[in-house]
Amino acid sequence: MIFSIFRPKDLIIALAGCVTTVGLFLAFSPDSLLGVILVLLPLAVCSFLVIPVANYHNIMCVIGNIYRFYFVEQRRYAWKG
């Protein structure tokens, strides 16, 4: 854990969002509010994924647990009685 909050994977995702956003700002010159929102979208999504939440590590862990519970490890027991 880095700063007792982030794993190395979390920092890589946050850094990738920052680098992508800076690259988009350098490649495009947003003239409207919609353009600015689209350019800032990678940073916003990556920041949302690494936000710490209570009882979990971060939003990525919550989404992973929901996915595993509902789609991967769903067991159906069929019995009569």
PDB file of N, CA and C in Angstrom:
ATOM      1  N   MET A   1       0.833  -1.185   0.000  1.00  0.00           N
ATOM      2  CA  MET A   1       0.000   0.000   0.000  1.00  0.00           C
ATOM      3  C   MET A   1       0.879   1.250   0.000  1.00  0.00           C
ATOM      4  N   ILE A   2       0.497   2.193  -0.809  1.00  0.00           N
ATOM      5  CA  ILE A   2       1.216   3.454  -0.898  1.00  0.00           C
ATOM      6  C   ILE A   2       0.340   4.519  -0.248  1.00  0.00           C
ATOM      7  N   PHE A   3       0.883   5.242   0.685  1.00  0.00           N
ATOM      8  CA  PHE A   3       0.150   6.215   1.506  1.00  0.00           C
ATOM      9  C   PHE A   3      -0.971   5.544   2.292  1.00  0.00           C
ATOM     10  N   SER A   4      -0.868   4.255   2.533  1.00  0.00           N
ATOM     11  CA  SER A   4      -1.870   3.444   3.235  1.00  0.00           C
ATOM     12  C   SER A   4      -3.235   3.469   2.550  1.00  0.00           C
ATOM     13  N   ILE A   5      -3.294   3.884   1.309  1.00  0.00           N
ATOM     14  CA  ILE A   5      -4.565   3.964   0.593  1.00  0.00           C
ATOM     15  C   ILE A   5      -4.496   3.261  -0.753  1.00  0.00           C
ATOM     16  N   PHE A   6      -3.455   3.501  -1.521  1.00  0.00           N
ATOM     17  CA  PHE A   6      -3.405   3.075  -2.907  1.00  0.00           C
ATOM     18  C   PHE A   6      -2.482   1.876  -3.110  1.00  0.00           C
ATOM     19  N   ARG A   7      -2.910   0.976  -3.971  1.00  0.00           N
ATOM     20  CA  ARG A   7      -2.056  -0.107  -4.432  1.00  0.00           C
ATOM     21  C   ARG A   7      -1.309   0.397  -5.669  1.00  0.00           C
ATOM     22  N   PRO A   8      -0.245  -0.279  -6.061  1.00  0.00           N
ATOM     23  CA  PRO A   8       0.455   0.160  -7.276  1.00  0.00           C
ATOM     24  C   PRO A   8      -0.452   0.167  -8.506  1.00  0.00           C
ATOM     25  N   LYS A   9      -1.376  -0.791  -8.598  1.00  0.00           N
ATOM     26  CA  LYS A   9      -2.306  -0.830  -9.727  1.00  0.00           C
ATOM     27  C   LYS A   9      -3.188   0.422  -9.748  1.00  0.00           C
ATOM     28  N   ASP A  10      -3.609   0.901  -8.582  1.00  0.00           N
ATOM     29  CA  ASP A  10      -4.437   2.106  -8.502  1.00  0.00           C
ATOM     30  C   ASP A  10      -3.676   3.333  -9.005  1.00  0.00           C
ATOM     31  N   LEU A  11      -2.421   3.431  -8.608  1.00  0.00           N
ATOM     32  CA  LEU A  11      -1.628   4.576  -9.044  1.00  0.00           C
ATOM     33  C   LEU A  11      -1.344   4.524 -10.540  1.00  0.00           C
ATOM     34  N   ILE A  12      -1.168   3.328 -11.085  1.00  0.00           N
ATOM     35  CA  ILE A  12      -0.945   3.200 -12.529  1.00  0.00           C
ATOM     36  C   ILE A  12      -2.186   3.648 -13.294  1.00  0.00           C
ATOM     37  N   ILE A  13      -3.360   3.257 -12.813  1.00  0.00           N
ATOM     38  CA  ILE A  13      -4.606   3.659 -13.473  1.00  0.00           C
ATOM     39  C   ILE A  13      -4.804   5.170 -13.380  1.00  0.00           C
ATOM     40  N   ALA A  14      -4.549   5.754 -12.212  1.00  0.00           N
ATOM     41  CA  ALA A  14      -4.690   7.201 -12.059  1.00  0.00           C
ATOM     42  C   ALA A  14      -3.678   7.939 -12.936  1.00  0.00           C
ATOM     43  N   LEU A  15      -2.454   7.445 -12.996  1.00  0.00           N
ATOM     44  CA  LEU A  15      -1.430   8.077 -13.828  1.00  0.00           C
ATOM     45  C   LEU A  15      -1.773   7.963 -15.309  1.00  0.00           C
ATOM     46  N   ALA A  16      -2.323   6.824 -15.715  1.00  0.00           N
ATOM     47  CA  ALA A  16      -2.731   6.653 -17.118  1.00  0.00           C
ATOM     48  C   ALA A  16      -3.839   7.641 -17.484  1.00  0.00           C
ATOM     49  N   GLY A  17      -4.779   7.862 -16.577  1.00  0.00           N
ATOM     50  CA  GLY A  17      -5.829   8.847 -16.825  1.00  0.00           C
ATOM     51  C   GLY A  17      -5.279  10.255 -16.944  1.00  0.00           C
ATOM     52  N   CYS A  18      -4.312  10.598 -16.092  1.00  0.00           N
ATOM     53  CA  CYS A  18      -3.696  11.930 -16.156  1.00  0.00           C
ATOM     54  C   CYS A  18      -2.918  12.113 -17.448  1.00  0.00           C
ATOM     55  N   VAL A  19      -2.131  11.113 -17.830  1.00  0.00           N
ATOM     56  CA  VAL A  19      -1.331  11.217 -19.050  1.00  0.00           C
ATOM     57  C   VAL A  19      -2.234  11.301 -20.286  1.00  0.00           C
ATOM     58  N   THR A  20      -3.297  10.511 -20.298  1.00  0.00           N
ATOM     59  CA  THR A  20      -4.230  10.550 -21.418  1.00  0.00           C
ATOM     60  C   THR A  20      -4.903  11.915 -21.529  1.00  0.00           C
ATOM     61  N   THR A  21      -5.305  12.470 -20.403  1.00  0.00           N
ATOM     62  CA  THR A  21      -5.955  13.780 -20.413  1.00  0.00           C
ATOM     63  C   THR A  21      -5.000  14.873 -20.886  1.00  0.00           C
ATOM     64  N   VAL A  22      -3.767  14.848 -20.403  1.00  0.00           N
ATOM     65  CA  VAL A  22      -2.787  15.846 -20.845  1.00  0.00           C
ATOM     66  C   VAL A  22      -2.515  15.687 -22.339  1.00  0.00           C
ATOM     67  N   GLY A  23      -2.404  14.444 -22.802  1.00  0.00           N
ATOM     68  CA  GLY A  23      -2.207  14.203 -24.232  1.00  0.00           C
ATOM     69  C   GLY A  23      -3.363  14.715 -25.068  1.00  0.00           C
ATOM     70  N   LEU A  24      -4.588  14.517 -24.585  1.00  0.00           N
ATOM     71  CA  LEU A  24      -5.752  15.021 -25.315  1.00  0.00           C
ATOM     72  C   LEU A  24      -5.786  16.544 -25.333  1.00  0.00           C
ATOM     73  N   PHE A  25      -5.375  17.173 -24.222  1.00  0.00           N
ATOM     74  CA  PHE A  25      -5.322  18.637 -24.205  1.00  0.00           C
ATOM     75  C   PHE A  25      -4.279  19.157 -25.187  1.00  0.00           C
ATOM     76  N   LEU A  26      -3.166  18.430 -25.329  1.00  0.00           N
ATOM     77  CA  LEU A  26      -2.139  18.860 -26.276  1.00  0.00           C
ATOM     78  C   LEU A  26      -2.556  18.600 -27.725  1.00  0.00           C
ATOM     79  N   ALA A  27      -3.307  17.522 -27.956  1.00  0.00           N
ATOM     80  CA  ALA A  27      -3.705  17.170 -29.320  1.00  0.00           C
ATOM     81  C   ALA A  27      -4.877  18.006 -29.814  1.00  0.00           C
ATOM     82  N   PHE A  28      -5.816  18.291 -28.922  1.00  0.00           N
ATOM     83  CA  PHE A  28      -7.011  19.036 -29.309  1.00  0.00           C
ATOM     84  C   PHE A  28      -7.065  20.342 -28.535  1.00  0.00           C
ATOM     85  N   SER A  29      -7.677  21.316 -29.139  1.00  0.00           N
ATOM     86  CA  SER A  29      -7.893  22.586 -28.474  1.00  0.00           C
ATOM     87  C   SER A  29      -9.389  22.734 -28.242  1.00  0.00           C
ATOM     88  N   PRO A  30      -9.864  22.343 -27.055  1.00  0.00           N
ATOM     89  CA  PRO A  30     -11.313  22.390 -26.830  1.00  0.00           C
ATOM     90  C   PRO A  30     -11.825  23.824 -26.803  1.00  0.00           C
ATOM     91  N   ASP A  31     -12.804  24.093 -27.674  1.00  0.00           N
ATOM     92  CA  ASP A  31     -13.364  25.440 -27.779  1.00  0.00           C
ATOM     93  C   ASP A  31     -14.700  25.572 -27.047  1.00  0.00           C
ATOM     94  N   SER A  32     -15.324  24.466 -26.766  1.00  0.00           N
ATOM     95  CA  SER A  32     -16.636  24.524 -26.130  1.00  0.00           C
ATOM     96  C   SER A  32     -16.617  23.721 -24.834  1.00  0.00           C
ATOM     97  N   LEU A  33     -17.677  23.849 -24.099  1.00  0.00           N
ATOM     98  CA  LEU A  33     -17.807  23.114 -22.845  1.00  0.00           C
ATOM     99  C   LEU A  33     -17.844  21.611 -23.098  1.00  0.00           C
ATOM    100  N   LEU A  34     -18.505  21.201 -24.155  1.00  0.00           N
ATOM    101  CA  LEU A  34     -18.565  19.779 -24.494  1.00  0.00           C
ATOM    102  C   LEU A  34     -17.173  19.231 -24.816  1.00  0.00           C
ATOM    103  N   GLY A  35     -16.373  20.003 -25.510  1.00  0.00           N
ATOM    104  CA  GLY A  35     -15.007  19.596 -25.816  1.00  0.00           C
ATOM    105  C   GLY A  35     -14.164  19.439 -24.567  1.00  0.00           C
ATOM    106  N   VAL A  36     -14.302  20.356 -23.627  1.00  0.00           N
ATOM    107  CA  VAL A  36     -13.563  20.267 -22.365  1.00  0.00           C
ATOM    108  C   VAL A  36     -14.005  19.042 -21.577  1.00  0.00           C
ATOM    109  N   ILE A  37     -15.298  18.777 -21.547  1.00  0.00           N
ATOM    110  CA  ILE A  37     -15.808  17.606 -20.824  1.00  0.00           C
ATOM    111  C   ILE A  37     -15.276  16.323 -21.436  1.00  0.00           C
ATOM    112  N   LEU A  38     -15.262  16.245 -22.770  1.00  0.00           N
ATOM    113  CA  LEU A  38     -14.762  15.046 -23.434  1.00  0.00           C
ATOM    114  C   LEU A  38     -13.265  14.853 -23.205  1.00  0.00           C
ATOM    115  N   VAL A  39     -12.518  15.937 -23.157  1.00  0.00           N
ATOM    116  CA  VAL A  39     -11.081  15.827 -22.915  1.00  0.00           C
ATOM    117  C   VAL A  39     -10.804  15.427 -21.462  1.00  0.00           C
ATOM    118  N   LEU A  40     -11.597  15.913 -20.530  1.00  0.00           N
ATOM    119  CA  LEU A  40     -11.400  15.592 -19.113  1.00  0.00           C
ATOM    120  C   LEU A  40     -12.015  14.252 -18.696  1.00  0.00           C
ATOM    121  N   LEU A  41     -12.746  13.617 -19.587  1.00  0.00           N
ATOM    122  CA  LEU A  41     -13.425  12.362 -19.258  1.00  0.00           C
ATOM    123  C   LEU A  41     -12.480  11.239 -18.797  1.00  0.00           C
ATOM    124  N   PRO A  42     -11.319  11.010 -19.437  1.00  0.00           N
ATOM    125  CA  PRO A  42     -10.435   9.948 -18.937  1.00  0.00           C
ATOM    126  C   PRO A  42      -9.967  10.184 -17.506  1.00  0.00           C
ATOM    127  N   LEU A  43      -9.646  11.423 -17.177  1.00  0.00           N
ATOM    128  CA  LEU A  43      -9.223  11.735 -15.817  1.00  0.00           C
ATOM    129  C   LEU A  43     -10.364  11.532 -14.827  1.00  0.00           C
ATOM    130  N   ALA A  44     -11.571  11.925 -15.207  1.00  0.00           N
ATOM    131  CA  ALA A  44     -12.719  11.772 -14.317  1.00  0.00           C
ATOM    132  C   ALA A  44     -13.039  10.296 -14.060  1.00  0.00           C
ATOM    133  N   VAL A  45     -12.993   9.484 -15.101  1.00  0.00           N
ATOM    134  CA  VAL A  45     -13.297   8.054 -14.943  1.00  0.00           C
ATOM    135  C   VAL A  45     -12.237   7.374 -14.087  1.00  0.00           C
ATOM    136  N   CYS A  46     -10.975   7.647 -14.361  1.00  0.00           N
ATOM    137  CA  CYS A  46      -9.903   7.017 -13.577  1.00  0.00           C
ATOM    138  C   CYS A  46      -9.920   7.487 -12.127  1.00  0.00           C
ATOM    139  N   SER A  47     -10.208   8.759 -11.910  1.00  0.00           N
ATOM    140  CA  SER A  47     -10.311   9.259 -10.533  1.00  0.00           C
ATOM    141  C   SER A  47     -11.470   8.608  -9.799  1.00  0.00           C
ATOM    142  N   PHE A  48     -12.588   8.421 -10.486  1.00  0.00           N
ATOM    143  CA  PHE A  48     -13.742   7.769  -9.873  1.00  0.00           C
ATOM    144  C   PHE A  48     -13.416   6.332  -9.472  1.00  0.00           C
ATOM    145  N   LEU A  49     -12.640   5.636 -10.299  1.00  0.00           N
ATOM    146  CA  LEU A  49     -12.328   4.233 -10.008  1.00  0.00           C
ATOM    147  C   LEU A  49     -11.411   4.063  -8.809  1.00  0.00           C
ATOM    148  N   VAL A  50     -10.557   5.020  -8.527  1.00  0.00           N
ATOM    149  CA  VAL A  50      -9.603   4.852  -7.431  1.00  0.00           C
ATOM    150  C   VAL A  50     -10.005   5.601  -6.157  1.00  0.00           C
ATOM    151  N   ILE A  51     -11.217   6.142  -6.113  1.00  0.00           N
ATOM    152  CA  ILE A  51     -11.695   6.816  -4.898  1.00  0.00           C
ATOM    153  C   ILE A  51     -11.898   5.778  -3.801  1.00  0.00           C
ATOM    154  N   PRO A  52     -11.322   5.992  -2.610  1.00  0.00           N
ATOM    155  CA  PRO A  52     -11.550   5.062  -1.509  1.00  0.00           C
ATOM    156  C   PRO A  52     -12.994   5.131  -1.009  1.00  0.00           C
ATOM    157  N   VAL A  53     -13.553   3.973  -0.658  1.00  0.00           N
ATOM    158  CA  VAL A  53     -14.901   3.905  -0.102  1.00  0.00           C
ATOM    159  C   VAL A  53     -14.867   3.087   1.180  1.00  0.00           C
ATOM    160  N   ALA A  54     -15.860   3.279   2.015  1.00  0.00           N
ATOM    161  CA  ALA A  54     -15.930   2.566   3.287  1.00  0.00           C
ATOM    162  C   ALA A  54     -16.204   1.083   3.061  1.00  0.00           C
ATOM    163  N   ASN A  55     -15.612   0.253   3.878  1.00  0.00           N
ATOM    164  CA  ASN A  55     -15.765  -1.200   3.885  1.00  0.00           C
ATOM    165  C   ASN A  55     -15.201  -1.889   2.653  1.00  0.00           C
ATOM    166  N   TYR A  56     -14.636  -1.163   1.725  1.00  0.00           N
ATOM    167  CA  TYR A  56     -13.959  -1.708   0.556  1.00  0.00           C
ATOM    168  C   TYR A  56     -12.688  -0.915   0.362  1.00  0.00           C
ATOM    169  N   HIS A  57     -11.876  -1.346  -0.585  1.00  0.00           N
ATOM    170  CA  HIS A  57     -10.652  -0.599  -0.845  1.00  0.00           C
ATOM    171  C   HIS A  57     -10.937   0.627  -1.707  1.00  0.00           C
ATOM    172  N   ASN A  58     -11.592   0.418  -2.842  1.00  0.00           N
ATOM    173  CA  ASN A  58     -11.974   1.527  -3.718  1.00  0.00           C
ATOM    174  C   ASN A  58     -13.108   1.061  -4.627  1.00  0.00           C
ATOM    175  N   ILE A  59     -13.531   1.919  -5.529  1.00  0.00           N
ATOM    176  CA  ILE A  59     -14.667   1.621  -6.402  1.00  0.00           C
ATOM    177  C   ILE A  59     -14.375   0.429  -7.308  1.00  0.00           C
ATOM    178  N   MET A  60     -13.115   0.273  -7.750  1.00  0.00           N
ATOM    179  CA  MET A  60     -12.772  -0.883  -8.592  1.00  0.00           C
ATOM    180  C   MET A  60     -13.030  -2.191  -7.857  1.00  0.00           C
ATOM    181  N   CYS A  61     -12.718  -2.241  -6.560  1.00  0.00           N
ATOM    182  CA  CYS A  61     -12.975  -3.454  -5.776  1.00  0.00           C
ATOM    183  C   CYS A  61     -14.472  -3.713  -5.652  1.00  0.00           C
ATOM    184  N   VAL A  62     -15.259  -2.674  -5.458  1.00  0.00           N
ATOM    185  CA  VAL A  62     -16.708  -2.824  -5.359  1.00  0.00           C
ATOM    186  C   VAL A  62     -17.271  -3.381  -6.664  1.00  0.00           C
ATOM    187  N   ILE A  63     -16.868  -2.800  -7.791  1.00  0.00           N
ATOM    188  CA  ILE A  63     -17.351  -3.266  -9.089  1.00  0.00           C
ATOM    189  C   ILE A  63     -16.897  -4.695  -9.344  1.00  0.00           C
ATOM    190  N   GLY A  64     -15.656  -5.029  -8.981  1.00  0.00           N
ATOM    191  CA  GLY A  64     -15.156  -6.393  -9.143  1.00  0.00           C
ATOM    192  C   GLY A  64     -15.927  -7.388  -8.301  1.00  0.00           C
ATOM    193  N   ASN A  65     -16.242  -7.030  -7.054  1.00  0.00           N
ATOM    194  CA  ASN A  65     -17.010  -7.930  -6.191  1.00  0.00           C
ATOM    195  C   ASN A  65     -18.439  -8.124  -6.714  1.00  0.00           C
ATOM    196  N   ILE A  66     -19.048  -7.063  -7.190  1.00  0.00           N
ATOM    197  CA  ILE A  66     -20.400  -7.179  -7.750  1.00  0.00           C
ATOM    198  C   ILE A  66     -20.377  -8.073  -8.978  1.00  0.00           C
ATOM    199  N   TYR A  67     -19.410  -7.878  -9.853  1.00  0.00           N
ATOM    200  CA  TYR A  67     -19.296  -8.700 -11.057  1.00  0.00           C
ATOM    201  C   TYR A  67     -19.076 -10.173 -10.698  1.00  0.00           C
ATOM    202  N   ARG A  68     -18.143 -10.424  -9.756  1.00  0.00           N
ATOM    203  CA  ARG A  68     -17.879 -11.814  -9.364  1.00  0.00           C
ATOM    204  C   ARG A  68     -19.096 -12.452  -8.721  1.00  0.00           C
ATOM    205  N   PHE A  69     -19.816 -11.726  -7.888  1.00  0.00           N
ATOM    206  CA  PHE A  69     -20.960 -12.305  -7.188  1.00  0.00           C
ATOM    207  C   PHE A  69     -22.099 -12.634  -8.135  1.00  0.00           C
ATOM    208  N   TYR A  70     -22.404 -11.715  -9.045  1.00  0.00           N
ATOM    209  CA  TYR A  70     -23.574 -11.902  -9.895  1.00  0.00           C
ATOM    210  C   TYR A  70     -23.307 -12.674 -11.182  1.00  0.00           C
ATOM    211  N   PHE A  71     -22.081 -12.629 -11.693  1.00  0.00           N
ATOM    212  CA  PHE A  71     -21.846 -13.212 -13.013  1.00  0.00           C
ATOM    213  C   PHE A  71     -20.868 -14.376 -13.030  1.00  0.00           C
ATOM    214  N   VAL A  72     -19.958 -14.473 -12.091  1.00  0.00           N
ATOM    215  CA  VAL A  72     -18.922 -15.507 -12.155  1.00  0.00           C
ATOM    216  C   VAL A  72     -19.213 -16.645 -11.191  1.00  0.00           C
ATOM    217  N   GLU A  73     -19.426 -16.335  -9.927  1.00  0.00           N
ATOM    218  CA  GLU A  73     -19.551 -17.365  -8.909  1.00  0.00           C
ATOM    219  C   GLU A  73     -20.991 -17.610  -8.493  1.00  0.00           C
ATOM    220  N   GLN A  74     -21.908 -17.351  -9.360  1.00  0.00           N
ATOM    221  CA  GLN A  74     -23.319 -17.579  -9.048  1.00  0.00           C
ATOM    222  C   GLN A  74     -23.599 -19.073  -9.132  1.00  0.00           C
ATOM    223  N   ARG A  75     -23.943 -19.663  -8.021  1.00  0.00           N
ATOM    224  CA  ARG A  75     -24.229 -21.077  -7.982  1.00  0.00           C
ATOM    225  C   ARG A  75     -25.734 -21.269  -7.822  1.00  0.00           C
ATOM    226  N   ARG A  76     -26.258 -22.182  -8.552  1.00  0.00           N
ATOM    227  CA  ARG A  76     -27.677 -22.489  -8.468  1.00  0.00           C
ATOM    228  C   ARG A  76     -27.825 -23.904  -7.938  1.00  0.00           C
ATOM    229  N   TYR A  77     -28.475 -24.022  -6.816  1.00  0.00           N
ATOM    230  CA  TYR A  77     -28.721 -25.325  -6.213  1.00  0.00           C
ATOM    231  C   TYR A  77     -30.171 -25.716  -6.482  1.00  0.00           C
ATOM    232  N   ALA A  78     -30.337 -26.818  -7.136  1.00  0.00           N
ATOM    233  CA  ALA A  78     -31.687 -27.305  -7.438  1.00  0.00           C
ATOM    234  C   ALA A  78     -31.920 -28.577  -6.630  1.00  0.00           C
ATOM    235  N   TRP A  79     -32.887 -28.524  -5.769  1.00  0.00           N
ATOM    236  CA  TRP A  79     -33.238 -29.715  -5.003  1.00  0.00           C
ATOM    237  C   TRP A  79     -34.736 -29.738  -4.806  1.00  0.00           C
ATOM    238  N   LYS A  80     -35.211 -30.906  -4.514  1.00  0.00           N
ATOM    239  CA  LYS A  80     -36.639 -31.067  -4.268  1.00  0.00           C
ATOM    240  C   LYS A  80     -36.828 -31.349  -2.800  1.00  0.00           C
ATOM    241  N   GLY A  81     -37.844 -30.767  -2.287  1.00  0.00           N
ATOM    242  CA  GLY A  81     -38.080 -31.058  -0.877  1.00  0.00           C
ATOM    243  C   GLY A  81     -38.989 -30.060  -0.238  1.00  0.00           C
TER     244      GLY A  81
END
